[in-house]
Coordinates of C-alpha atoms and ligand atoms in Angstrom, one line a residue:
X1 CA -34.2 93.5 -1.0
X2 CA -36.5 91.0 0.2
X3 CA -34.0 88.2 2.0
X4 CA -37.2 86.0 2.5
X5 CA -38.0 85.4 -1.2
X6 CA -34.4 85.2 -1.9
X7 CA -33.4 82.4 -0.1
X8 CA -36.7 80.6 -0.6
X9 CA -35.2 80.7 -4.4
X10 CA -32.0 79.7 -3.4
X11 CA -33.5 76.7 -1.4
X12 CA -35.7 75.7 -4.3
X13 CA -32.9 76.0 -6.8
X14 CA -30.9 72.9 -4.7
X15 CA -34.3 71.1 -3.4
X16 CA -33.6 67.5 -2.9
X17 CA -33.3 65.2 -5.7
X18 CA -33.3 68.3 -8.0
X19 CA -29.7 70.7 -9.8
X20 CA -29.2 72.9 -12.0
X21 CA -29.2 72.7 -15.7
X22 CA -26.7 75.0 -17.4
X23 CA -28.3 75.6 -20.8
X24 CA -27.0 79.6 -21.0
X25 CA -23.7 78.6 -23.5
X26 CA -22.9 81.9 -25.5
X27 CA -23.0 81.6 -28.9
X28 CA -19.8 81.6 -29.4
X29 CA -19.3 78.3 -27.0
X30 CA -22.3 76.2 -28.5
X31 CA -20.7 77.0 -31.8
X32 CA -18.1 74.8 -30.4
X33 CA -20.3 71.9 -29.4
X34 CA -22.8 72.2 -32.5
X35 CA -19.6 71.9 -34.7
X36 CA -18.7 68.5 -33.3
X37 CA -21.9 67.0 -34.3
X38 CA -22.1 68.7 -37.5
X39 CA -24.7 71.4 -36.6
X40 CA -25.2 75.1 -38.0
X41 CA -24.5 77.3 -35.6
X42 CA -28.2 79.6 -36.4
X43 CA -30.5 81.0 -34.1
X44 CA -32.9 78.4 -34.9
X45 CA -30.9 75.5 -34.5
X46 CA -30.5 76.9 -31.0
X47 CA -33.8 77.4 -30.3
X48 CA -34.6 73.8 -31.6
X49 CA -31.9 72.2 -29.4
X50 CA -33.1 74.0 -26.3
X51 CA -36.7 73.8 -26.6
X52 CA -36.6 70.1 -27.0
X53 CA -34.5 69.9 -23.7
X54 CA -37.0 72.3 -21.9
X55 CA -40.0 70.4 -22.7
X56 CA -38.3 66.9 -21.7
X57 CA -40.7 65.3 -19.2
X58 CA -40.4 64.0 -16.4
X59 CA -36.7 65.3 -16.5
X60 CA -37.7 69.0 -16.2
X61 CA -40.7 68.4 -13.6
X62 CA -39.1 65.9 -11.5
X63 CA -35.2 66.7 -11.7
X64 CA -34.5 70.0 -12.9
X65 CA -35.0 72.9 -10.3
X66 CA -34.0 75.6 -12.6
X67 CA -32.4 76.3 -16.2
X68 CA -29.4 78.8 -16.7
X69 CA -30.3 81.1 -20.0
X70 CA -28.3 82.9 -22.4
X71 CA -29.5 86.2 -23.3
X72 CA -31.0 85.1 -26.7
X73 CA -32.9 82.1 -25.1
X74 CA -34.5 84.0 -22.0
X75 CA -36.0 86.6 -25.1
X76 CA -36.6 83.5 -27.6
X77 CA -39.9 82.0 -29.0
X78 CA -40.3 78.4 -30.6
X79 CA -41.7 78.2 -34.0
X80 CA -45.3 78.4 -32.8
X81 CA -44.7 81.2 -31.1
X82 CA -44.4 80.0 -27.5
X83 CA -41.7 81.7 -25.3
X84 CA -38.9 79.3 -24.3
X85 CA -38.8 80.9 -20.9
X86 CA -42.7 79.7 -20.7
X87 CA -41.9 75.9 -21.0
X88 CA -39.6 75.9 -18.0
X89 CA -42.0 77.6 -16.0
X90 CA -44.9 75.3 -16.9
X91 CA -42.8 72.4 -15.3
X92 CA -42.4 74.2 -12.1
X93 CA -38.6 75.1 -13.3
X94 CA -37.1 78.4 -12.1
X95 CA -35.5 80.5 -15.4
X96 CA -32.1 81.8 -14.7
X97 CA -29.5 84.1 -16.6
X98 CA -26.3 84.2 -17.4
X99 CA -25.2 88.1 -16.6
X100 CA -21.2 88.0 -17.2
X101 CA -19.3 88.7 -20.6
X102 CA -17.0 85.9 -20.3
X103 CA -13.2 85.9 -19.3
X104 CA -10.9 88.4 -20.6
X105 CA -7.2 89.0 -20.6
X106 CA -6.3 90.9 -17.2
X107 CA -4.2 94.0 -17.6
X108 CA -1.0 93.4 -15.9
X109 CA -1.5 89.9 -15.4
X110 CA 0.0 88.0 -18.3
X111 CA -1.6 84.5 -18.9
X112 CA -4.7 85.1 -15.9
X113 CA -8.1 86.7 -16.7
X114 CA -11.0 88.3 -15.1
X115 CA -14.9 88.4 -15.9
X116 CA -16.1 91.0 -17.8
X117 CA -19.9 92.2 -17.5
X118 CA -20.4 94.9 -14.2
X119 CA -21.2 97.7 -16.9
X120 CA -24.9 98.3 -16.8
X121 CA -25.6 95.4 -15.0
X122 CA -28.4 96.8 -12.8
X123 CA -30.4 97.6 -15.7
X124 CA -29.5 94.3 -17.1
X125 CA -30.7 92.8 -14.1
X126 CA -33.9 94.8 -13.9
X127 CA -34.5 93.6 -17.6
X128 CA -34.2 90.2 -16.8
X129 CA -36.3 90.1 -13.8
X130 CA -39.1 90.8 -15.7
X131 CA -38.4 88.3 -18.8
X132 CA -39.0 85.9 -15.7
X133 CA -35.5 85.3 -14.1
X134 CA -35.6 84.6 -10.5
X135 CA -31.8 83.6 -10.4
X136 CA -28.1 84.7 -12.6
X137 CA -24.8 83.3 -12.6
X138 CA -21.2 85.0 -13.1
X139 CA -18.5 82.8 -13.5
X140 CA -14.9 83.7 -12.8
X141 CA -11.9 81.2 -14.0
X142 CA -8.7 80.5 -12.6
X143 CA -6.3 78.9 -14.4
X144 CA -3.6 76.7 -12.1
X145 CA -0.1 75.9 -13.1
X146 CA 3.1 75.7 -10.5
X147 CA 3.1 79.7 -10.2
X148 CA -0.5 80.4 -11.0
X149 CA -2.8 82.0 -9.5
X150 CA -1.6 85.1 -8.3
X151 CA -3.1 86.6 -5.2
X152 CA -4.0 89.9 -7.3
X153 CA -5.7 87.9 -10.5
X154 CA -7.7 85.8 -7.1
X155 CA -8.4 89.0 -5.7
X156 CA -10.1 90.8 -8.4
X157 CA -12.3 88.0 -9.4
X158 CA -13.4 87.4 -5.8
X159 CA -14.3 91.3 -5.9
X160 CA -16.2 91.1 -9.3
X161 CA -18.4 88.2 -7.8
X162 CA -19.2 90.2 -4.6
X163 CA -20.2 93.4 -6.8
X164 CA -21.9 90.7 -9.1
X165 CA -23.8 89.3 -6.2
X166 CA -24.3 92.6 -3.9
X167 CA -26.3 93.9 -7.3
X168 CA -28.4 90.7 -7.9
X169 CA -29.8 90.8 -4.4
X170 CA -30.9 93.9 -4.6
X171 CA -32.5 93.4 -7.5
X172 CA -34.4 90.2 -5.8
X173 CA -32.1 87.9 -8.1
X174 CA -30.3 85.0 -6.4
X175 CA -26.7 85.0 -7.5
X176 CA -24.7 81.3 -8.3
X177 CA -21.5 82.7 -7.2
X178 CA -19.5 80.6 -9.8
X179 CA -15.1 80.6 -9.2
X180 CA -13.9 78.2 -11.1
X181 CA -10.7 77.0 -10.7
X182 CA -9.8 75.0 -14.0
X183 CA -9.3 71.6 -14.6
X184 CA -7.1 72.3 -17.7
X185 CA -3.2 71.4 -17.2
X186 CA -1.4 69.1 -15.8
X187 CA -1.9 70.0 -11.9
X188 CA -1.9 66.9 -9.0
X189 CA -5.0 66.7 -7.0
X190 CA -3.2 68.6 -4.3
X191 CA -2.6 71.3 -5.9
X192 CA -6.1 71.8 -7.1
X193 CA -7.1 72.1 -3.1
X194 CA -4.8 74.2 -2.6
X195 CA -5.5 76.6 -4.9
X196 CA -9.6 76.1 -4.9
X197 CA -9.1 76.5 -1.1
X198 CA -7.5 79.6 -1.3
X199 CA -9.8 81.2 -3.9
X200 CA -13.0 79.9 -2.1
X201 CA -11.6 82.2 1.4
X202 CA -10.6 85.2 -0.9
X203 CA -14.5 84.8 -2.1
X204 CA -16.1 84.3 1.1
X205 CA -14.2 87.5 2.4
X206 CA -15.1 89.8 -0.9
X207 CA -19.0 88.5 -0.1
X208 CA -18.7 89.6 3.5
X209 CA -17.0 92.9 2.6
X210 CA -19.5 93.9 -0.1
X211 CA -22.5 92.8 2.3
X212 CA -23.8 90.0 0.2
X213 CA -26.5 87.9 2.5
X214 CA -25.0 84.4 2.4
X215 CA -28.7 83.3 3.0
X216 CA -29.5 84.3 -0.5
X217 CA -26.6 82.8 -2.8
X218 CA -26.0 79.5 -4.6
X219 CA -22.4 78.2 -4.5
X220 CA -21.1 76.7 -7.8
X221 CA -17.3 75.8 -7.2
X222 CA -15.5 72.8 -9.3
X223 CA -14.9 69.8 -7.4
X224 CA -11.1 68.5 -6.2
X225 CA -9.8 67.0 -9.1
X226 CA -6.0 66.6 -10.9
X227 CA -5.8 68.4 -14.4
X228 CA -6.8 67.0 -17.2
X229 CA -3.3 65.8 -18.5
X230 CA -1.9 65.2 -14.6
X231 CA -0.8 61.5 -14.8
X232 CA -1.6 60.6 -11.7
X233 CA -5.8 60.5 -11.8
X234 CA -7.5 60.4 -8.4
X235 CA -10.1 57.6 -7.5
X236 CA -13.8 58.9 -7.3
X237 CA -13.3 58.7 -3.4
X238 CA -10.2 60.9 -3.1
X239 CA -12.4 63.4 -5.2
X240 CA -15.5 63.0 -3.0
X241 CA -13.4 63.4 0.1
X242 CA -11.1 65.9 -0.9
X243 CA -14.1 68.1 -2.4
X244 CA -16.1 67.8 0.9
X245 CA -12.8 68.7 3.2
X246 CA -12.5 72.0 1.0
X247 CA -16.0 72.8 1.1
X248 CA -16.1 72.6 5.0
X249 CA -12.7 74.5 5.5
X250 CA -14.2 77.5 3.6
X251 CA -18.0 77.5 3.0
X252 CA -20.2 78.6 6.2
X253 CA -23.2 76.8 6.9
X254 CA -25.6 79.2 6.0
X255 CA -24.8 79.1 2.4
X256 CA -28.3 77.4 1.3
X257 CA -26.8 75.1 -1.0
X258 CA -23.7 74.1 -3.1
X259 CA -24.1 73.4 -7.1
X260 CA -21.3 71.9 -8.9
X261 CA -20.2 72.8 -12.1
X262 CA -18.9 69.5 -14.6
X263 CA -15.9 71.7 -15.7
X264 CA -14.9 68.7 -18.7
X265 CA -15.5 65.7 -16.3
X266 CA -17.1 63.1 -18.3
X267 CA -20.6 62.4 -17.9
X268 CA -20.3 59.5 -15.6
X269 CA -17.6 60.8 -13.2
X270 CA -19.3 64.1 -12.9
X271 CA -22.4 61.8 -11.5
X272 CA -19.9 59.3 -9.8
X273 CA -18.0 62.1 -7.6
X274 CA -21.4 63.9 -6.9
X275 CA -22.8 60.4 -5.5
X276 CA -20.1 59.6 -3.6
X277 CA -20.2 63.1 -1.6
X278 CA -23.9 62.8 -1.0
X279 CA -23.0 59.4 0.2
X280 CA -20.2 60.7 2.8
X281 CA -23.1 62.3 3.9
X282 CA -23.7 65.1 7.2
X283 CA -22.8 67.9 5.5
X284 CA -24.3 71.3 6.2
X285 CA -25.5 72.4 3.4
X286 CA -27.3 70.2 -0.2
X287 CA -24.5 69.0 -2.2
X288 CA -26.3 68.8 -6.3
X289 CA -25.5 69.9 -10.0
X290 CA -25.3 72.7 -12.5
X291 CA -23.8 70.9 -15.2
X292 CA -23.3 72.1 -18.7
X293 CA -22.1 69.4 -20.9
X294 CA -22.3 66.4 -18.3
X295 CA -26.1 67.1 -18.9
X296 CA -25.9 67.8 -22.6
X297 CA -23.2 65.9 -24.1
X298 CA -25.2 62.8 -24.7
X299 CA -28.3 65.1 -25.6
X300 CA -26.6 66.7 -28.4
X301 CA -25.4 63.4 -30.0
X302 CA -28.1 61.7 -30.2
X303 CA -29.8 64.7 -31.9
X304 CA -27.4 65.8 -33.8
X305 CA -29.8 68.2 -35.5
X306 CA -32.0 66.3 -36.8
X307 CA -35.7 66.4 -36.3
X308 CA -36.5 62.5 -36.6
X309 CA -33.7 62.3 -33.4
X310 CA -35.5 65.1 -30.9
X311 CA -37.1 62.0 -28.9
X312 CA -33.8 60.1 -28.7
X313 CA -32.0 63.3 -27.3
X314 CA -35.0 64.0 -24.9
X315 CA -34.2 60.3 -24.1
X316 CA -30.3 60.7 -23.5
X317 CA -31.1 64.4 -21.5
X318 CA -33.8 62.9 -19.4
X319 CA -31.1 60.1 -18.5
X320 CA -28.4 62.3 -17.5
X321 CA -31.2 64.5 -15.4
X322 CA -32.3 61.1 -13.9
X323 CA -28.8 59.6 -13.0
X324 CA -27.5 63.2 -11.3
X325 CA -31.0 63.1 -9.5
X326 CA -29.9 59.7 -7.8
X327 CA -26.5 61.4 -7.6
X328 CA -27.4 64.3 -5.8
X329 CA -29.3 62.0 -3.2
X330 CA -26.5 59.6 -2.8
X331 CA -28.7 57.0 -4.5
X332 CA -26.6 56.5 -7.8
X333 CA -24.4 53.3 -8.7
X334 CA -22.7 52.1 -11.4
X335 CA -25.0 49.6 -12.4
X336 CA -28.2 51.7 -13.3
X337 CA -26.1 53.0 -16.1
X338 CA -26.7 50.6 -18.3
X339 CA -30.4 50.3 -17.4
Ligands
13P1 P1 -20.0 73.0 -17.1 O1 -20.8 72.2 -16.3 O2 -20.0 72.1 -18.9 O3 -18.5 73.1 -16.5 O4 -20.9 74.0 -17.0 C1 -21.5 74.5 -16.1 C2 -21.1 76.2 -15.9 O5 -22.4 76.6 -15.9 C3 -20.0 76.7 -16.6 O6 -20.1 78.0 -16.4

């Protein structure tokens, strides 16, 4: 393991004014996004869509530090034969790769899930490194209710995250450690805070026990929000305060950076929350974005699978990238959205 190299990559992933584009939807997940805009889920449509995002400037040169790819995309070539990974690298961004194989029902734990993907992981990481990946992602999902999660399910997910992270570092790939407490359901913001704090404490305990070097990871947590169906929704300031407080309780200052998932928040909420946290300031780690839906939803809608809409799709993507870049610096305000 080259810890210096890992740390340099991790710091580049959270460089000032930059964040990560999560474009690693599995073929099943991108199907639901394409269904919503009436686009067939074919390899060529997936390629054309991701190709236009990866060629968008100045989004990719100025606001995006790295892109999380799906297995198909890291091997995919554009119509003219250019590898899609080349577009990312040419614009100074770092290719990354999703290596988990999705959450599955957990034996013995009804209604809870644990993430698959450890089989053959060392060999897959070596192959991905050869294809240009310098960071990876593994997402664990934690469902919330009055009685869930159980300590057992949290422990299993945290352990998998830590084993994955150790293997990544052995192969000189920075692990994005992503324990996502879901915002599905009707739980309150207080319940989200309680569960997230427990999950992050367990995750860092496992990272420590599995000898993961914290200087060479990026944490990708959820923000502290209320469940989507909760009748009482918090203000932007409350989300920002509770999220920063939770992270300060749980995340060692040695971690080079924190890049949030958007998790089903609206585009503007995801931007406003990130901005408010950065306006609080004084945090020991940079706080930035690693958004999927909140960076791409507007671009997908503007494109809608039509070649003549590519520049509209690129403009929509560029706008969200710029708004989130400003938010990562605490320099966004709602008035900029109209411009
Ligand atoms: P969302 O921002 O859409 O939650 O996606 C981020 C991600 O990578 C989820 O694993």
